[in-house]
PDB file of C-alpha atoms in Angstrom:
ATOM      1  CA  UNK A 272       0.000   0.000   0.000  1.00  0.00           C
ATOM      2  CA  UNK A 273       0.977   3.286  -0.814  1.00  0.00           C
ATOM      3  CA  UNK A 274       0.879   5.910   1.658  1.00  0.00           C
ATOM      4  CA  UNK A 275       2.727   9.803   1.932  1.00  0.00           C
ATOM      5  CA  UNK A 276       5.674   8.255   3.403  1.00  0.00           C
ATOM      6  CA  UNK A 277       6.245   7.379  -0.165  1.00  0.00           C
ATOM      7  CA  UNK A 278       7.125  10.855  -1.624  1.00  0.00           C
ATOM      8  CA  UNK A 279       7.902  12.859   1.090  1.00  0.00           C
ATOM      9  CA  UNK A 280      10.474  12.407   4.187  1.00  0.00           C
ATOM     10  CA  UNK A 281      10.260   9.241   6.793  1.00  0.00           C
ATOM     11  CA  UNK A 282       8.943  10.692  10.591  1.00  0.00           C
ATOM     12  CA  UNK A 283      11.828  12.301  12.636  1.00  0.00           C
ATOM     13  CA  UNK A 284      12.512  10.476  15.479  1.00  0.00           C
ATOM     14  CA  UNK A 285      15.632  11.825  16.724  1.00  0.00           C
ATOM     15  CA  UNK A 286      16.227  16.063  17.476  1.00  0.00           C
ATOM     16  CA  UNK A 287      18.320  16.179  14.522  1.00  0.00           C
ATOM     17  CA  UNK A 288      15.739  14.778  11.884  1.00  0.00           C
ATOM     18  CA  UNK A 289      13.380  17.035  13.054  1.00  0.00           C
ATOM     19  CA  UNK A 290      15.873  20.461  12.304  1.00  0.00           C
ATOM     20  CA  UNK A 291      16.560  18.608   8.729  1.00  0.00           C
ATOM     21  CA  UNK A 292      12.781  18.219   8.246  1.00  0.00           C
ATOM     22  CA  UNK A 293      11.951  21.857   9.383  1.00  0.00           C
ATOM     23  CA  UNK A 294      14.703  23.167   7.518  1.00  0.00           C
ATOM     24  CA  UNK A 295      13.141  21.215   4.222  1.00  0.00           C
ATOM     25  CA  UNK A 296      10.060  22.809   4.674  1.00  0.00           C
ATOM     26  CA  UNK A 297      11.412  26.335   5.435  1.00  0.00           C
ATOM     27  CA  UNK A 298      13.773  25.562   1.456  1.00  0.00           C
ATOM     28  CA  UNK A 299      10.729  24.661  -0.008  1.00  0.00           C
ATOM     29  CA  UNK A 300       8.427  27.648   1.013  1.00  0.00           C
ATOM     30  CA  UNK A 301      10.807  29.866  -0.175  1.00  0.00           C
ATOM     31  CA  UNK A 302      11.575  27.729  -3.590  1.00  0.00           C
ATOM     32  CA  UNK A 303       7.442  27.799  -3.860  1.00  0.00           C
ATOM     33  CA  UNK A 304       7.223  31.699  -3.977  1.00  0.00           C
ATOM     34  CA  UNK A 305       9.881  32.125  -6.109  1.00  0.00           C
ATOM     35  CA  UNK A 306       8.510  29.697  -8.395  1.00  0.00           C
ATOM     36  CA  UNK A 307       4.955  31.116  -8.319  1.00  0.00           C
ATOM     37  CA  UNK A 308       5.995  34.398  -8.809  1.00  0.00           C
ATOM     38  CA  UNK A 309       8.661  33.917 -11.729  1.00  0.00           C
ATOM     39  CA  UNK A 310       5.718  32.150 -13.583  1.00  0.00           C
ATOM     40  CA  UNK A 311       3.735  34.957 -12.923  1.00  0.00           C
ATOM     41  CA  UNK A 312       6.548  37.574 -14.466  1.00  0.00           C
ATOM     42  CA  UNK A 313       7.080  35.227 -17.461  1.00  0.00           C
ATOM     43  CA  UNK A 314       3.203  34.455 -18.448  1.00  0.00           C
ATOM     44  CA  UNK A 315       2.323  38.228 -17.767  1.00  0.00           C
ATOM     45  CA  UNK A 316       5.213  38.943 -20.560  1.00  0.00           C
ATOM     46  CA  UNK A 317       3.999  36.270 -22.402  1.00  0.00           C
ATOM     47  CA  UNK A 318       0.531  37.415 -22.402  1.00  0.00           C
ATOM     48  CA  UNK A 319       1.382  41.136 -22.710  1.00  0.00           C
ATOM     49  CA  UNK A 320       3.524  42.364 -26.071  1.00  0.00           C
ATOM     50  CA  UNK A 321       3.943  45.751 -24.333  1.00  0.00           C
ATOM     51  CA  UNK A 322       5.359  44.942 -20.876  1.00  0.00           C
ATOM     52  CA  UNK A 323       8.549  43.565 -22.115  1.00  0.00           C
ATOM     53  CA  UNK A 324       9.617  47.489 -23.653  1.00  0.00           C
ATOM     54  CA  UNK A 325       9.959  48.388 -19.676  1.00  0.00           C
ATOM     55  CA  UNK A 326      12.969  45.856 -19.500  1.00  0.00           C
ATOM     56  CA  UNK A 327      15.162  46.811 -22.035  1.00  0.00           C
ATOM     57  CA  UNK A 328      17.297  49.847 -19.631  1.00  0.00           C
ATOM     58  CA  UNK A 329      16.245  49.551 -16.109  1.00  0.00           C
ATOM     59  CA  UNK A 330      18.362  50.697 -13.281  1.00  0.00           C
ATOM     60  CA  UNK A 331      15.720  50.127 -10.916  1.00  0.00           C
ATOM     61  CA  UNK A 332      14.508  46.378 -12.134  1.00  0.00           C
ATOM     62  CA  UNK A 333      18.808  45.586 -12.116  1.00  0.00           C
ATOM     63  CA  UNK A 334      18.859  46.400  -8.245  1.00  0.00           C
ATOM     64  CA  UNK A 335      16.035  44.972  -7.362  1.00  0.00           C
ATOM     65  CA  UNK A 336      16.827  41.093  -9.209  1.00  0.00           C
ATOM     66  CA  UNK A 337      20.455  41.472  -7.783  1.00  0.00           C
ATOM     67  CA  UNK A 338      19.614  42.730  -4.159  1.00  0.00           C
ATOM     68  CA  UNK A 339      16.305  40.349  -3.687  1.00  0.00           C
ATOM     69  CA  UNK A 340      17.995  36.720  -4.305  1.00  0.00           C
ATOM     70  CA  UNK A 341      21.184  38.120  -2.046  1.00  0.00           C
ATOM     71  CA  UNK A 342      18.489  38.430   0.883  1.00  0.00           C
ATOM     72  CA  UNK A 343      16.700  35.211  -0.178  1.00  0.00           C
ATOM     73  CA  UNK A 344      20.349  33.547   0.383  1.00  0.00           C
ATOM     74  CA  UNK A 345      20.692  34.781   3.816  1.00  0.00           C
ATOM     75  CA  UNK A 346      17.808  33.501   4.714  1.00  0.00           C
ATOM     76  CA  UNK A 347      18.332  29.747   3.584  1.00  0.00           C
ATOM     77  CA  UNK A 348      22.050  30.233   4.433  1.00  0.00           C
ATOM     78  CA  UNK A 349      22.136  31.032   8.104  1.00  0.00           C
ATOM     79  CA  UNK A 350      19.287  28.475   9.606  1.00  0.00           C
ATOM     80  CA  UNK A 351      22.042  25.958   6.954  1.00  0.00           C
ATOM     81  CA  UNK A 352      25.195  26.846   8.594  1.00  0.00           C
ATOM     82  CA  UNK A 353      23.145  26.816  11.904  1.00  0.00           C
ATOM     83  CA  UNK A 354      22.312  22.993  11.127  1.00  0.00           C
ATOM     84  CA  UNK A 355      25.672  22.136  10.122  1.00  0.00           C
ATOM     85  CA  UNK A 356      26.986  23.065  13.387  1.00  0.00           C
ATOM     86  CA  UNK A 357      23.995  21.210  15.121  1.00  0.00           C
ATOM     87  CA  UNK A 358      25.011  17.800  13.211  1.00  0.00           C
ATOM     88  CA  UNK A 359      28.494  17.946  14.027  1.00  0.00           C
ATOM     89  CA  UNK A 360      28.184  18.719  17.831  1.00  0.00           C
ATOM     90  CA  UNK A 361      29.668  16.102  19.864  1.00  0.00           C
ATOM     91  CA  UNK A 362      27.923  15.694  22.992  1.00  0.00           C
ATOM     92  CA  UNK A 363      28.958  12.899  26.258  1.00  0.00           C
ATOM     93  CA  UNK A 364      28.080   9.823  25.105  1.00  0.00           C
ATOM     94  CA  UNK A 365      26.415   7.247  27.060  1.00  0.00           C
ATOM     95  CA  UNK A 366      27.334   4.367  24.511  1.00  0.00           C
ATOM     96  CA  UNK A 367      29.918   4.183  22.169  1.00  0.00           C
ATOM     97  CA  UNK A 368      29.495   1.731  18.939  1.00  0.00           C
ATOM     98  CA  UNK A 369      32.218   0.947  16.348  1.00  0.00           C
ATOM     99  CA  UNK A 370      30.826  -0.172  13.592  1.00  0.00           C
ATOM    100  CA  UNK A 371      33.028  -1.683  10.247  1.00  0.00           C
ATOM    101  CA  UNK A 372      31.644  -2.340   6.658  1.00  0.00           C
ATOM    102  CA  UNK A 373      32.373  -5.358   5.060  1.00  0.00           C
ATOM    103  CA  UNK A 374      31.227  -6.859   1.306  1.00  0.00           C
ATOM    104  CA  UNK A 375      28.784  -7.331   2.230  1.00  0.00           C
ATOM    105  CA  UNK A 376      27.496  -7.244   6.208  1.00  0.00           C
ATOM    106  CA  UNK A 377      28.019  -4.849   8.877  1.00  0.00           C
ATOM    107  CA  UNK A 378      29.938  -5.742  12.249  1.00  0.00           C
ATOM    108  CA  UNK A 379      29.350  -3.395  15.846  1.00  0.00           C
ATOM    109  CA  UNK A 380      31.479  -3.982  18.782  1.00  0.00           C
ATOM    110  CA  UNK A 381      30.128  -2.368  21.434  1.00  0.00           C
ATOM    111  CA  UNK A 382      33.411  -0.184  22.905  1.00  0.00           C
ATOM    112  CA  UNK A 383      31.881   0.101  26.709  1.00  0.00           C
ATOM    113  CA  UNK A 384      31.306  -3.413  27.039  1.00  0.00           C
ATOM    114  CA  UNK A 385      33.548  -6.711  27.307  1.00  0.00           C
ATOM    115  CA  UNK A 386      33.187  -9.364  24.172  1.00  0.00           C
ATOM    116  CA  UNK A 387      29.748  -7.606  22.333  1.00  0.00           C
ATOM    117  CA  UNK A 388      30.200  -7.991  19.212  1.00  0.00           C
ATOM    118  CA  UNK A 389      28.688  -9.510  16.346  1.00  0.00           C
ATOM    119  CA  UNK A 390      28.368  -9.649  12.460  1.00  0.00           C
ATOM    120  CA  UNK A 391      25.180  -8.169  10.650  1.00  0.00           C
ATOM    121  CA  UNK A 392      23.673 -10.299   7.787  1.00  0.00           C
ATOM    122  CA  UNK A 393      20.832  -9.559   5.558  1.00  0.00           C
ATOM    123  CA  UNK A 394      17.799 -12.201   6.165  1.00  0.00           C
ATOM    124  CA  UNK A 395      17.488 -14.298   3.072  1.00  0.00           C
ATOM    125  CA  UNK A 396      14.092 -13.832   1.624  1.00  0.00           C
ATOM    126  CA  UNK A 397      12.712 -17.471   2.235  1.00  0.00           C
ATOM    127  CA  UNK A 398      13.935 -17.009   6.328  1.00  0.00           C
ATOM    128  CA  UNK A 399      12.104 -13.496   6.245  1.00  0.00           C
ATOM    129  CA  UNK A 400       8.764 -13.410   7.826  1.00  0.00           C
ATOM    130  CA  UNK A 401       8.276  -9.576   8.059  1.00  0.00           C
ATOM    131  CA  UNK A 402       7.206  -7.744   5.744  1.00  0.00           C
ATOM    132  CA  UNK A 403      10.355  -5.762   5.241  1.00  0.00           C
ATOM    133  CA  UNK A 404      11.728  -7.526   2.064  1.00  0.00           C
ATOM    134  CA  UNK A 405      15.969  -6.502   1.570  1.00  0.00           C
ATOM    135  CA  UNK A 406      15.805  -4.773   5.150  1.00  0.00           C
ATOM    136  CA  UNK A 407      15.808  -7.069   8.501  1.00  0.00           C
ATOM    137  CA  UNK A 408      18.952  -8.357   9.358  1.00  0.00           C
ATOM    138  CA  UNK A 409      20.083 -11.735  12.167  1.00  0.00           C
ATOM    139  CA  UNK A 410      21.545  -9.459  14.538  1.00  0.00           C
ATOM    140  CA  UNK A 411      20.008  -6.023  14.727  1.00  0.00           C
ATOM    141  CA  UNK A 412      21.998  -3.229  17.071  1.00  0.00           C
ATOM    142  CA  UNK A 413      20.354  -2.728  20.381  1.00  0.00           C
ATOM    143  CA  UNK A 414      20.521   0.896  21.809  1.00  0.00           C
ATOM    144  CA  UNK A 415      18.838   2.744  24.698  1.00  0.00           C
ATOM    145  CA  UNK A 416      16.212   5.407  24.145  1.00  0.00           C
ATOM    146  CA  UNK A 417      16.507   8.893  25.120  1.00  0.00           C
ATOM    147  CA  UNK A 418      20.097   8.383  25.577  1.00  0.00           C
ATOM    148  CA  UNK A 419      23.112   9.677  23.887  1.00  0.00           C
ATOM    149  CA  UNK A 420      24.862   7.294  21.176  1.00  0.00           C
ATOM    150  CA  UNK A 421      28.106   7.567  19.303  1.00  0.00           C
ATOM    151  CA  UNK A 422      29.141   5.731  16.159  1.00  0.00           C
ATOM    152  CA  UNK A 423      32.103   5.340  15.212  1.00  0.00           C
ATOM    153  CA  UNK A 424      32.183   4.301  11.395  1.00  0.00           C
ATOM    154  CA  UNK A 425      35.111   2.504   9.253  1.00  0.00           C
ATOM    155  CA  UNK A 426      35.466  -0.004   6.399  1.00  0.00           C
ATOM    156  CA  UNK A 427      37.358  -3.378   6.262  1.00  0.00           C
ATOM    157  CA  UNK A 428      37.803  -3.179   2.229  1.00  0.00           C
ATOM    158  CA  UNK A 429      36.119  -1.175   0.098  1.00  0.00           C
ATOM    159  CA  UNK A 430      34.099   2.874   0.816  1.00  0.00           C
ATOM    160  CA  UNK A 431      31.066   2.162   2.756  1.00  0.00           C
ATOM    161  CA  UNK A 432      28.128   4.380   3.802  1.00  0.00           C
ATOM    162  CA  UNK A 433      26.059   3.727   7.220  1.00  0.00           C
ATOM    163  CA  UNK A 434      22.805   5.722   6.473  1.00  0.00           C
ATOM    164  CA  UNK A 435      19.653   5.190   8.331  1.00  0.00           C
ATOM    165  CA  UNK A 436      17.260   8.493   6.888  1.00  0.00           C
ATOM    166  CA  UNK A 437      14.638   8.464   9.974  1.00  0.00           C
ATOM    167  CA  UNK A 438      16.948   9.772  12.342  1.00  0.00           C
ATOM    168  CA  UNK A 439      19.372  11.752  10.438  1.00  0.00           C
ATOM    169  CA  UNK A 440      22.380  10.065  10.086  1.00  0.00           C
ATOM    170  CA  UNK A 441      24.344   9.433   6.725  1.00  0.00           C
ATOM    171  CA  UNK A 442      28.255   8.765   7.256  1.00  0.00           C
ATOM    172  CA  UNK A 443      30.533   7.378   5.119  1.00  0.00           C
ATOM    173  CA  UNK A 444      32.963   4.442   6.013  1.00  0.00           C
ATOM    174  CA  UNK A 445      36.234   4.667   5.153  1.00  0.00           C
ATOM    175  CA  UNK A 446      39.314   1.642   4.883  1.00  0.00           C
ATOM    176  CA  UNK A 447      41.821   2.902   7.836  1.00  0.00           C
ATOM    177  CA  UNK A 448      40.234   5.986   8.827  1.00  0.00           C
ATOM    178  CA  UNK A 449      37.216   6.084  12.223  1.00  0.00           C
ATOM    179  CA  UNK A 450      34.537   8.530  11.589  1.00  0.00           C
ATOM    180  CA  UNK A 451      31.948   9.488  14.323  1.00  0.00           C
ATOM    181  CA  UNK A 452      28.837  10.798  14.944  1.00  0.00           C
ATOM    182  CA  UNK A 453      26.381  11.195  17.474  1.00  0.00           C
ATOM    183  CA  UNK A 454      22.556  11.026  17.623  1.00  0.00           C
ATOM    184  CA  UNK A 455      19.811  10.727  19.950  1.00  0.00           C
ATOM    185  CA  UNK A 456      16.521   8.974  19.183  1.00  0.00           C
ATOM    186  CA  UNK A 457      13.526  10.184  20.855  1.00  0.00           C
ATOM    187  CA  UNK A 458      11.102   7.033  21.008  1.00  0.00           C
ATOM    188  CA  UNK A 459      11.347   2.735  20.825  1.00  0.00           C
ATOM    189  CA  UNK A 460      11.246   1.303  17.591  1.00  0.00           C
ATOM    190  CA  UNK A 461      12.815  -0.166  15.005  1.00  0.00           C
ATOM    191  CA  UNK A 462      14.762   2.176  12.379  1.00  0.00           C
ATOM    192  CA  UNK A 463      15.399   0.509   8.774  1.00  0.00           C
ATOM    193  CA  UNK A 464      18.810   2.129   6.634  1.00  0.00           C
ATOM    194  CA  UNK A 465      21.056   0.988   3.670  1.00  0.00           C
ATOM    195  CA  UNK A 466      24.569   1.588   3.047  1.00  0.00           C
ATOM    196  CA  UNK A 467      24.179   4.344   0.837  1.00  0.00           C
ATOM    197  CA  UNK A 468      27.442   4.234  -1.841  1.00  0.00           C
ATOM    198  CA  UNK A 469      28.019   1.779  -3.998  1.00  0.00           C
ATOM    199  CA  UNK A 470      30.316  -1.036  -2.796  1.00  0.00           C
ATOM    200  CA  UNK A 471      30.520  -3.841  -5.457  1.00  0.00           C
ATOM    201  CA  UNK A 472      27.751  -6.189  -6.673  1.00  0.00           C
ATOM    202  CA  UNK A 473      26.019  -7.051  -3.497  1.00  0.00           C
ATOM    203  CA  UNK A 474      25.555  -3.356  -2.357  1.00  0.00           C
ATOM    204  CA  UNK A 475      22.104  -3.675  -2.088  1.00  0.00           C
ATOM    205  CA  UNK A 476      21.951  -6.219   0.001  1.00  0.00           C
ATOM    206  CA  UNK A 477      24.106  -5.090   3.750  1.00  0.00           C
ATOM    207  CA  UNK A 478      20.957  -2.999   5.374  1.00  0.00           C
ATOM    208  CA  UNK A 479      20.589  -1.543   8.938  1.00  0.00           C
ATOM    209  CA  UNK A 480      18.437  -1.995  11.481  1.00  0.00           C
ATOM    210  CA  UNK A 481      18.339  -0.405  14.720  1.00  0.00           C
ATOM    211  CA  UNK A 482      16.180  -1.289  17.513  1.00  0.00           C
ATOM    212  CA  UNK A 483      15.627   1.427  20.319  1.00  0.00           C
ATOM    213  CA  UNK A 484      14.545   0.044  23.470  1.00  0.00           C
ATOM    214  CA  UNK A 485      14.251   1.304  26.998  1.00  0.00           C
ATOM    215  CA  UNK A 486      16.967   1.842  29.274  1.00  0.00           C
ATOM    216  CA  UNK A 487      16.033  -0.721  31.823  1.00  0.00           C
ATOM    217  CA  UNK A 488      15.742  -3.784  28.815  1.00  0.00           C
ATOM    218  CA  UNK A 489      19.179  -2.339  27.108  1.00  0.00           C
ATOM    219  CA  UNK A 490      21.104  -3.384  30.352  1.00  0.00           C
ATOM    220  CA  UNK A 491      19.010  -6.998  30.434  1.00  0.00           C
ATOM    221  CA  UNK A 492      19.927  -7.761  27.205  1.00  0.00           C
ATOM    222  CA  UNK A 493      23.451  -6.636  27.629  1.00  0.00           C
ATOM    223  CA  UNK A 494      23.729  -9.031  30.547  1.00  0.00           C
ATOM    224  CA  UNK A 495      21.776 -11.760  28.709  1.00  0.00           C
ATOM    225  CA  UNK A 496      24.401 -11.295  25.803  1.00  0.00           C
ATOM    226  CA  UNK A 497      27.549 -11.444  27.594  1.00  0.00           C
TER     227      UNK A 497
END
């Protein structure tokens, strides 16, 4: 079934999807006006064989089409640059996660903890019971809630990309160098991603999957898995 998660965004469920999804809205009311009202200008010139004689030397039009998309700029620049430095804030982490990209799986270690780790697979489609075909995984990773996460991101081979869109975070994994981020997700669920650059001929086939659970169940499944 097709619903409007289809065309537009997935739900923010972390503070940082919600600035990218507020931003995208603020971009596109401003890319609607302008559109509107250059199709406006152009079908009124279109329609009228007389206006276009007031365009030929105009001081006053020249200012106005120079100065006007400087101050449109400034106003999708700054609340930009303003995300940019949201996204790469590093806060305290509660949990720290290394995660490496293989072709084609994922592996975490969990950095805080003694011997968690464990290789991601992609489900084969005849041991896949949810609905979710190319997405679930055998081992998904397991974080708390309401609590901040880092992830620290390499490859074992080949450029990798650890992307899961609901909550904002795209980074790319490279052989022999650790990239981090942090995010924060806001409610329990489960949060589907890709690796999102192409990796060989199985690069469709290493997804994501991140289940956020509460606090008090993160630290009995931590004891049940060591």
């Amino acid at each position: 079934m097709m619903t409007w998660n289809t065309f537009t965004l997935q739900d923010s469920n972390s503070p940082l999807m919600e600035q990218l999804s507020y931003f995208h809205d603020h971009t596109m009311m401003i890319l609607t006006i302008i559109t509107i009202l250059i199709s406006y200008l152009i079908l009124s010139i279109m329609m009228n064989q007389l206006s276009h004689r007031y365009l030929l030397e105009g001081q006053t039009i020249e200012i106005i089409w120079t100065i006007l998309p400087s101050i449109i700029l400034i106003f999708i620049a700054i609340p930009s640059l303003r995300l940019i430095y949201i996204l790469d804030e590093i806060n305290n982490p509660m949990i720290s996660i290394k995660t490496t990209g293989h072709q084609w799986y994922w592996s975490y270690e969990y950095s805080d903890f003694k011997n968690i780790e464990f290789d991601s697979y992609m489900l084969p489609q005849n041991e896949n019971i949810s609905q979710f075909r190319l997405l679930d995984v055998d081992n998904r990773i397991t974080v708390p809630f309401k609590s901040n996460i880092r992830m620290m991101v390499t490859a074992a081979d080949v450029i990798h990309s650890w992307t899961i869109p609901s909550i904002g975070v795209k980074i790319d994994a490279l052989p022999g160098r650790l990239n981090q981020i942090n995010f924060f997700i806001n409610q329990p669920g489960l949060f589907f991603g890709q690796c999102s650059e192409i990796c060989g001929a199985n690069h469709s086939f290493m997804p994501i999957v991140l289940e956020s659970i509460s606090p008090n169940f993160f630290l009995k499944w931590i004891i049940n898995f060591s």
